[in-house]
XYZ file of C-alpha atoms in Angstrom:
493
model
C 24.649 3.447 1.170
C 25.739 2.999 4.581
C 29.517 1.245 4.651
C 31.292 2.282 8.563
C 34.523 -0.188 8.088
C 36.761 1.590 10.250
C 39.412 1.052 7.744
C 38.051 2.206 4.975
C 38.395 5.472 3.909
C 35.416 7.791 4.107
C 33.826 7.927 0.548
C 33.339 11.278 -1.556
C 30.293 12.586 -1.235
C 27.684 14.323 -3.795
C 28.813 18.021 -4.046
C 24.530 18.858 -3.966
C 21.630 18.246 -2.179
C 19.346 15.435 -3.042
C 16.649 17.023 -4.820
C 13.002 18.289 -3.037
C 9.849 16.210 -3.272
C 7.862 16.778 -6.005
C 5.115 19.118 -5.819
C 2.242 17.441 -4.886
C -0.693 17.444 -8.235
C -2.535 15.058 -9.616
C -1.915 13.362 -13.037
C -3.727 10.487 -14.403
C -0.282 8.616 -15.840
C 1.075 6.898 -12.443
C -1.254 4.237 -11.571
C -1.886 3.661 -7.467
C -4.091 0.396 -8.095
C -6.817 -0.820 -11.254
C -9.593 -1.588 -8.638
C -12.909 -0.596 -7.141
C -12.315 0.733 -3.735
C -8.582 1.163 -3.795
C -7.653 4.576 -2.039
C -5.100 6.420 -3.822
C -2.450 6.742 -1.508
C -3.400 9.659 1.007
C 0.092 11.209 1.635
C 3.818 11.500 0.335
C 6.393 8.679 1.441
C 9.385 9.448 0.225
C 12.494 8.639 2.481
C 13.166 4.990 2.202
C 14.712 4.601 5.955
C 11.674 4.743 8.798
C 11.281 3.793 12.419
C 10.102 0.239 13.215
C 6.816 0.420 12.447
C 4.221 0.045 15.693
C 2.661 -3.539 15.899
C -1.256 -2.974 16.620
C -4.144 -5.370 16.203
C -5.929 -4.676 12.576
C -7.963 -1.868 12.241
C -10.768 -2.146 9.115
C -11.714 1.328 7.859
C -14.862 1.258 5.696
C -14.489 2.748 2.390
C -15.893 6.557 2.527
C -18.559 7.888 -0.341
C -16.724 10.268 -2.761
C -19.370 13.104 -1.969
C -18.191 12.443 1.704
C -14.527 12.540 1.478
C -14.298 16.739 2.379
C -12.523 16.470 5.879
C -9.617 15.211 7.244
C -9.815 13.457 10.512
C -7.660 11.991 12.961
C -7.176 8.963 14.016
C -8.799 7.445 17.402
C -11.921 9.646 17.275
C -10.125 13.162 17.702
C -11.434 15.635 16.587
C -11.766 16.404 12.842
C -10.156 19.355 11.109
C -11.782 21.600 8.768
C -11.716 24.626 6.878
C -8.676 26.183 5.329
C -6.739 27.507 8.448
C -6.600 23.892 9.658
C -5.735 22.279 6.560
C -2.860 24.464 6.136
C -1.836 23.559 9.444
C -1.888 20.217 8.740
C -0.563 20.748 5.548
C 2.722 22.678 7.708
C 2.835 20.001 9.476
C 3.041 17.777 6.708
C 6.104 19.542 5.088
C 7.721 19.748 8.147
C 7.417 16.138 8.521
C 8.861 15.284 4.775
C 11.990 18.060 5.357
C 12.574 16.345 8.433
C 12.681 12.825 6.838
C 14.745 14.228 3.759
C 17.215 15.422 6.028
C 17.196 12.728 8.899
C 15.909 9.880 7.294
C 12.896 8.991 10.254
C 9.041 9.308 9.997
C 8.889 11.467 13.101
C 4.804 12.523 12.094
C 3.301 9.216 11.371
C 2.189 6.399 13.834
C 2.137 3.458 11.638
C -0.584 0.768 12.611
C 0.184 -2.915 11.276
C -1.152 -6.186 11.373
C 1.329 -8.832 10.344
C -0.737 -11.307 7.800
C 2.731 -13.165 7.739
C 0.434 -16.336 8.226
C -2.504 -15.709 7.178
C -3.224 -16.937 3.734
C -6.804 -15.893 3.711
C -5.224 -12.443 3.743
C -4.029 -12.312 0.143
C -7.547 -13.684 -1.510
C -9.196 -10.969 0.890
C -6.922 -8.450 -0.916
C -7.681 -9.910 -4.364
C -11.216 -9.875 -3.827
C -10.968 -6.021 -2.548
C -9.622 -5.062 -6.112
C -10.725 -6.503 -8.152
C -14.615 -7.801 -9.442
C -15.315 -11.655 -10.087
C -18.470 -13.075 -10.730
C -19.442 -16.263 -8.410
C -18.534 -19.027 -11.252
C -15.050 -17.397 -11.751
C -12.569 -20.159 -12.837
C -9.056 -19.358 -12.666
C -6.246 -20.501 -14.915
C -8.699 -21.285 -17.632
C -7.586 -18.825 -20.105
C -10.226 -16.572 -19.886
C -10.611 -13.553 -18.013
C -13.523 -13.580 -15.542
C -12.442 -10.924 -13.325
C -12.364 -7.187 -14.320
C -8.931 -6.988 -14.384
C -7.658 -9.946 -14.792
C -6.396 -11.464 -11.259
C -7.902 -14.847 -12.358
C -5.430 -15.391 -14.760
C -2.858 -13.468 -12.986
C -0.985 -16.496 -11.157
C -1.216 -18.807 -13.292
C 2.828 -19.515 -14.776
C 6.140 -19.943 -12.661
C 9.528 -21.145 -12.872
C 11.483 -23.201 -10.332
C 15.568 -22.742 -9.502
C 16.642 -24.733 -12.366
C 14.443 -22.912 -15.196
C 11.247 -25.237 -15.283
C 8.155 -23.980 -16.346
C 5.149 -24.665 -14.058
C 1.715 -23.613 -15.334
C -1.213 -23.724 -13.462
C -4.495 -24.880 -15.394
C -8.166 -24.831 -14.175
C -8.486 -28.786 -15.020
C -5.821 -29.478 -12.061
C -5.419 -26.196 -10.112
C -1.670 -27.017 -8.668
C 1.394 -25.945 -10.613
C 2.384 -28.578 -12.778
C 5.851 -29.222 -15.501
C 5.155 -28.843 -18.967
C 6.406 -31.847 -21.045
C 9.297 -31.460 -23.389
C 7.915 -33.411 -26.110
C 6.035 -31.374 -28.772
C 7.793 -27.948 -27.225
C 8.868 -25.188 -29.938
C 10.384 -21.992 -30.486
C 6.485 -21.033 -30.688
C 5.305 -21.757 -27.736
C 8.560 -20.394 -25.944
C 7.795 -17.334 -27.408
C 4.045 -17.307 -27.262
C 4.753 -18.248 -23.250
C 7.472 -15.499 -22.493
C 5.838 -12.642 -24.606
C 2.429 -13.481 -21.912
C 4.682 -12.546 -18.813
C 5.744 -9.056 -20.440
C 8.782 -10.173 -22.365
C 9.654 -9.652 -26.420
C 10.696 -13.287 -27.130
C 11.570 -16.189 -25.475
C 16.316 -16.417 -25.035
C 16.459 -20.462 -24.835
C 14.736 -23.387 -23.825
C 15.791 -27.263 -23.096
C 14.775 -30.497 -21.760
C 15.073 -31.212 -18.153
C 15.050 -34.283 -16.510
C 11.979 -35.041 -14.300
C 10.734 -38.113 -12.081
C 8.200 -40.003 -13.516
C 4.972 -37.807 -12.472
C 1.823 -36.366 -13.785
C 2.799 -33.186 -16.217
C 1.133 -31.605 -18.821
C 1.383 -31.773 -22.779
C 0.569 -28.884 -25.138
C -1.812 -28.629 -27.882
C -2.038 -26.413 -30.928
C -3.932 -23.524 -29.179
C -1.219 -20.305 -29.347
C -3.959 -17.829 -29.449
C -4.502 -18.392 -25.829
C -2.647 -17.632 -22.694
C -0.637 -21.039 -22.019
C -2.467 -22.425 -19.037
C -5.175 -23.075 -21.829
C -3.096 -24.697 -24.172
C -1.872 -27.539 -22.154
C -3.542 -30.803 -20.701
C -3.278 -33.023 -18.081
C -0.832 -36.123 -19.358
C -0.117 -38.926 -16.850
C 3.194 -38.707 -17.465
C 6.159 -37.246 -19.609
C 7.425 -38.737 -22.133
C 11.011 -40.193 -21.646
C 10.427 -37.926 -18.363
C 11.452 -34.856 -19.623
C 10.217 -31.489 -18.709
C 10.685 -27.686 -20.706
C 13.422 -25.226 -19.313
C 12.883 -22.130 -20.469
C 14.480 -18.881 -20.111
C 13.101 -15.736 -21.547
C 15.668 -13.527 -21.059
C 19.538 -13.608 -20.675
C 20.163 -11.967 -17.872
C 21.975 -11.568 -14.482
C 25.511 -12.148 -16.063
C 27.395 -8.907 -15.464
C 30.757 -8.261 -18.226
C 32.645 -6.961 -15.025
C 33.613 -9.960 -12.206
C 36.146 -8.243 -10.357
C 34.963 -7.846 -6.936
C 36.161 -5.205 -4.041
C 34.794 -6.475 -0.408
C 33.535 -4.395 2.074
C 31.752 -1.812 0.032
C 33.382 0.740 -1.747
C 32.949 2.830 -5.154
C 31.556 -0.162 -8.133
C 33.495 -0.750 -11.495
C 32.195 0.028 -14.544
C 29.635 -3.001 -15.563
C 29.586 -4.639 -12.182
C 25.733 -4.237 -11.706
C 24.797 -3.569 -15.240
C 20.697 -3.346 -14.197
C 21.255 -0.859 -11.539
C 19.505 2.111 -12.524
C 19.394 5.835 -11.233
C 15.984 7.157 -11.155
C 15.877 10.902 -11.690
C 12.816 13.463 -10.714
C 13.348 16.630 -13.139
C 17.235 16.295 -13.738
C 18.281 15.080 -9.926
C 18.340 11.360 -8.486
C 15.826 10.102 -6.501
C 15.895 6.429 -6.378
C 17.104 3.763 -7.443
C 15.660 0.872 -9.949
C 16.828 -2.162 -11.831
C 16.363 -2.938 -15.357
C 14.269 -6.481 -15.586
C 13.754 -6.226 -19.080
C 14.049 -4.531 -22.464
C 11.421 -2.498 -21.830
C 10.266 -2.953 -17.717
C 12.452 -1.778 -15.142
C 11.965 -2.528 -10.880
C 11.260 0.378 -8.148
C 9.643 0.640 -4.789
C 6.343 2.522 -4.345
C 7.665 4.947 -1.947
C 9.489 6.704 -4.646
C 6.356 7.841 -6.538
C 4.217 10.047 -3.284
C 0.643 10.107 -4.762
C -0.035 12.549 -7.508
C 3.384 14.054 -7.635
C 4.691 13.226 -10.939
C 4.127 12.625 -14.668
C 6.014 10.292 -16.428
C 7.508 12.967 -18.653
C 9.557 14.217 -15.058
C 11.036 11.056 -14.708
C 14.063 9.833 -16.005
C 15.949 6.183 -15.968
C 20.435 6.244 -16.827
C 21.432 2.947 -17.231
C 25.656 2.025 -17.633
C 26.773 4.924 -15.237
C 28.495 4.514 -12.201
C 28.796 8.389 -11.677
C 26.390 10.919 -11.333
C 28.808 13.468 -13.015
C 29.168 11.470 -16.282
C 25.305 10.401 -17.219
C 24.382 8.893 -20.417
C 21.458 9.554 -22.176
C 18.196 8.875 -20.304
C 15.542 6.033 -20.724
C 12.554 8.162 -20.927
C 9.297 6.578 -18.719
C 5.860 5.760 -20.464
C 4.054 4.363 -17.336
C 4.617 3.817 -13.653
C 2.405 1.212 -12.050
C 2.613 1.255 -8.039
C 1.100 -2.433 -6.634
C -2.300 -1.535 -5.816
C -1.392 -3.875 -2.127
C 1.356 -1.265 -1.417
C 0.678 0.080 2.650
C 1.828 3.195 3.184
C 2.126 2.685 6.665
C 3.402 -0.415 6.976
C 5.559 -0.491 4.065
C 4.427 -3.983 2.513
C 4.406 -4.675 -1.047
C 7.063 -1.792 -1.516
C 7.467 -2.145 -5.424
C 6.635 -0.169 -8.247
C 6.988 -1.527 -12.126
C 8.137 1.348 -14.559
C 7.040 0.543 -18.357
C 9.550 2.245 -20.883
C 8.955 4.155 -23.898
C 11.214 2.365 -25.938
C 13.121 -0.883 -25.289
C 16.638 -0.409 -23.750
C 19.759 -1.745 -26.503
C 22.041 -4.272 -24.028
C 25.782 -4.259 -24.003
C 28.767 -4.458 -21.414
C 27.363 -1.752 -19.442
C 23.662 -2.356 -19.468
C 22.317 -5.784 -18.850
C 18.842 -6.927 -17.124
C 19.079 -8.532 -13.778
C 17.256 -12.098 -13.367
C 13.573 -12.529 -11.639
C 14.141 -15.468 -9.185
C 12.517 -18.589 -9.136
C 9.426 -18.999 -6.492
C 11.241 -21.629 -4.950
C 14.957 -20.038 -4.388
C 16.455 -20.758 -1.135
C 17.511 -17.893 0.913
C 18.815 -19.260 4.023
C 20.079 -16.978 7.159
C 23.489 -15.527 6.472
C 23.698 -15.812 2.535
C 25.651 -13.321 1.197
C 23.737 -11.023 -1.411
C 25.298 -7.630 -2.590
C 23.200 -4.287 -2.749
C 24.457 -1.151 -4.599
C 23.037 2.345 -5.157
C 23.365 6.077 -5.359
C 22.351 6.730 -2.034
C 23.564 8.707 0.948
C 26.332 7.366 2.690
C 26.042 8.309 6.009
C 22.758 8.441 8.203
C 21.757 11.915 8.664
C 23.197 13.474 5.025
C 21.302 15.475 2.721
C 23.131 14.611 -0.306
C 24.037 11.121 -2.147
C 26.660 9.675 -3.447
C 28.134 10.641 -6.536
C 29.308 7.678 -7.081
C 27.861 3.638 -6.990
C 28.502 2.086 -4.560
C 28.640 -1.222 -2.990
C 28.304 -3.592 -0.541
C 27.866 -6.959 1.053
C 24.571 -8.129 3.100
C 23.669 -11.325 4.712
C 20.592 -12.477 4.654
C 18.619 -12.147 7.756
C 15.634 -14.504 8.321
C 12.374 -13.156 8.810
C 12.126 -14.622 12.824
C 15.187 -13.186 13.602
C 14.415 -9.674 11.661
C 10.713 -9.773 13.610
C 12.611 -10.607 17.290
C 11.694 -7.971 20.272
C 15.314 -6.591 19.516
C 15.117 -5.880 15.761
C 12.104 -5.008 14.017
C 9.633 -6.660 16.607
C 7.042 -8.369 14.419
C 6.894 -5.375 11.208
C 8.658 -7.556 8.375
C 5.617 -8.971 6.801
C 6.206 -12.682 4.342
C 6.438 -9.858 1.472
C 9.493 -8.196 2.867
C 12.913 -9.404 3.374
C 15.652 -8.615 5.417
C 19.488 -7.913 4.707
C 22.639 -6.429 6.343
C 24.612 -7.262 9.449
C 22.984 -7.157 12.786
C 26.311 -5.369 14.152
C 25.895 -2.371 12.742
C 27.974 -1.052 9.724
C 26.760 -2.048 6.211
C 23.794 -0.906 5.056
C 21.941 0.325 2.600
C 20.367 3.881 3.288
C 18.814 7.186 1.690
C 18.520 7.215 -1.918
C 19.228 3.786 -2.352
C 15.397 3.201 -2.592
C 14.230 0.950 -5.333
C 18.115 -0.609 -5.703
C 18.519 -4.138 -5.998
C 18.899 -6.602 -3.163
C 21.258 -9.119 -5.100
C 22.087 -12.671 -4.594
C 24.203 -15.303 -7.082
C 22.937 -18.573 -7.926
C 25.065 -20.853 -10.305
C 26.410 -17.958 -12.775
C 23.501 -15.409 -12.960
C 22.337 -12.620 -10.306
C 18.922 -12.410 -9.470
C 17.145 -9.363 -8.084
C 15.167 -10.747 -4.390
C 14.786 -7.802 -2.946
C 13.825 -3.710 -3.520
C 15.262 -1.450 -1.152
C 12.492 -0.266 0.781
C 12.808 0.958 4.505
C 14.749 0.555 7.626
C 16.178 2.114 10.963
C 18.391 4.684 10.228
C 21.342 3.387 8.412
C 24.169 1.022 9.756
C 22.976 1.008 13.150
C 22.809 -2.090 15.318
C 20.268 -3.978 15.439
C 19.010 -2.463 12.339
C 19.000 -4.270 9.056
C 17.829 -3.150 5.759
C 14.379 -4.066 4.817
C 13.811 -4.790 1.209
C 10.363 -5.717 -0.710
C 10.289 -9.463 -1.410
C 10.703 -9.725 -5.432
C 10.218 -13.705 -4.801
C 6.494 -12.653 -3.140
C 5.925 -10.150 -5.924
C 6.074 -12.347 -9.153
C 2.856 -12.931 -9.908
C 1.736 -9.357 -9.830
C 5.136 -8.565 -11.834
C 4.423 -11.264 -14.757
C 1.096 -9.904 -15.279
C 1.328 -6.212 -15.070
C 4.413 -6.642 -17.289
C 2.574 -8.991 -19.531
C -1.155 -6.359 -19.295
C 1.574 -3.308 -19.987
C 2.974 -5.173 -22.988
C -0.447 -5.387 -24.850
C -1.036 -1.640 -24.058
């Protein structure tokens, strides 16, 4: 984490080097994607802080035959590289590429090609469609799984700023409240335990204009969007609030501005990932059992879930506590490895985590939260804290961000057009505060009423603190349909 305030003292620094990528094999237990055609991804990523990616009209690449996939070839019709003496010169090339990113935190090898979609809302259903299988009649939000995996009933629940539940149901198709009246602790549960969680925390009755809503029935075997219908109205125009988790309130509220070393409890979700006994990245605890990463962290084939380990409650690398041990990494089968969108990774644990002052799950946001240019969000993490070093923090630290909105973040002068709608940008265009190596898969924090909620992943930049050069975070607020329902498909397994 990047923090140049001239009057600051310089931070300690982690006595070690961050630990080596993980050698590259291939195990079944990290998931890159549940769909036909989806390429595994084709080559490590593992330094969170890259050059602005190179704007380029879209290129399609038809999908290659198995049998057919023996050669590696360049882009642009070069030539093609085979047998061993120039695979191993690629592969050189390769490692050479990864040390230099470890220890300089740029993608000096790889030309990235992107096409921003930003507007495009053809682009997402194109994706959908790509993996996964639907037959013709497919109805979604009907409570029944058409598609092969699922993405029918995938976005079909959602909560606005102040708690309400929205469900989407195939009699309507737009995201409607639920009505208070004939609401239990059954259907709370019944709903939360759908989107991943154990139980539902609380629910209430919300005030709500006079408007069409819908009223549940008696059907709890069912996902809820099949349990509710269509009512004119609400009666006494109330709506359900519901909250499945308590969450975002940290024990700790003392503050120190301008980043420096965090207390003990101040970001109770941050996590420190660890490959094989050193830290890697960063993630945040969502849940009892689910925790938040970017993709990046997990190169393809490198890892079983058994070398992975999750510390919760520690805001030192020298004083750990006893790991959270990893059952399942899913990487979103959308995430670009050359353009960096849909950065985000969901890790499933193998037992749920026990909360207290020190550990505490951060908030989802709402779809709707307003994140207008210069609010002030926090980010924390292990990570290096100063461009160009090989070794991160000991310690956690800390620091302020201001939201940066995506026009200004895709200006000639920033990023020039490589923030796609599922990224998010954070930090101070002067220069200075930052988040930077090893802070990958960290929280991008911002406070609404009393609770934190978790909008961003740390997930690639411009060097660290520089001008000009903001930190680039997945969007959570983009992500939440695909985090419901992998959390919710991960539950059941």
């Amino acid at each position: 984490m990047s923090k140049k305030d001239e009057n600051d003292p310089p931070p300690p620094y982690y006595p070690t080097s961050m630990h080596t990528l993980p050698p590259i094999k291939s195990y079944e237990e990290v998931v890159y994607g549940v769909g036909p055609g989806v390429t595994p991804l084709n080559h490590p990523r593992y330094i969170p802080r890259y050059p602005t990616p190179v704007v380029a009209p879209q290129v399609i690449v038809q999908s290659i035959p198995p049998s057919k996939k023996r050669r590696r070839c360049c882009n642009n019709n070069a030539q093609c590289y085979g047998g061993s003496g120039g695979i191993l010169l690629v592969l050189g090339l390769l490692a050479l590429a990864i040390w230099l990113g470890v220890r300089y935190g740029t993608r000096l090898a790889t030309v990235a090609i992107f096409h921003n979609h930003d507007d495009d809302d053809s682009y997402q259903e194109q994706t959908s469609s790509r993996i996964d299988s639907c037959p013709n009649n497919t109805v979604e939000c009907d409570g029944i799984k058409h598609c092969k995996f699922g993405s029918d009933e995938a976005n079909c629940v959602r909560f606005d700023r102040a708690g309400g539940l929205q469900v989407r149901t195939s009699q309507d198709g737009r995201f409607l409240p639920v009505c208070y009246k004939g609401w239990n602790q059954s259907y709370a549960d019944h709903t939360c335990t759908q989107l991943g969680f154990r139980n539902s925390f609380s629910f209430r009755a919300a005030s709500a204009p006079n408007s069409i809503g819908l009223t549940v029935t008696n059907k709890l075997s069912a996902p809820i969007q099949s349990g509710v219908e269509i009512s004119t109205s609400c009666p006494s125009n109330e709506v359900v609030s519901l909250q499945c988790i308590d969450c975002g309130v940290p024990k700790v509220t003392s503050r120190i501005i301008g980043g420096s070393q965090a207390e003990v409890g101040r970001w109770p979700w941050q996590l420190s990932l660890h490959y094989k006994g050193s830290h890697i990245c960063g993630a945040v605890l969502i849940a009892p059992d689910f925790a938040l990463s970017a993709a990046h962290c997990f190169p393809r084939g490198t890892v079983v879930p058994a070398d992975w380990q999750l510390y919760g409650g520690v805001v030192s690398l020298d004083e750990l506590s006893s790991p959270y041990l990893v059952e399942r990494i899913v990487v979103n089968e959308n995430y670009n490895t050359t353009t960096n969108n849909h950065d985000i990774a969901l890790l499933k644990l193998t037992a749920p985590v026990s909360f207290n002052d020190q550990v505490q799950p951060a908030c989802l946001p709402a779809f709707d939260v307003p994140l207008p240019h210069g609010t002030q969000c926090w980010t924390s993490g292990f990570g290096t804290t100063d461009e160009g070093r090989s070794a991160v923090s000991k310690d956690l630290m800390e620091v302020t961000v201001g939201i940066i909105t995506k026009d200004v973040c895709n200006s000639p002068r920033v990023y020039g057009g490589a923030v796609s709608r599922n990224m998010i940008c954070a930090g101070h265009l002067g220069g200075g505060k930052d988040s930077c190596q090893g802070d990958s898969g960290g929280p991008l924090m911002c406070k609404h009423g009393n609770r934190w909620y978790v909008v961003g992943i740390t997930s690639w930049g411009q060097g660290c603190g520089r001008r000009n050069k903001p930190g680039v975070y997945a969007k959570v607020g983009s992500q939440l349909s695909w985090i419901y329902s992998t959390m919710g498909r991960e539950s059941l397994s």
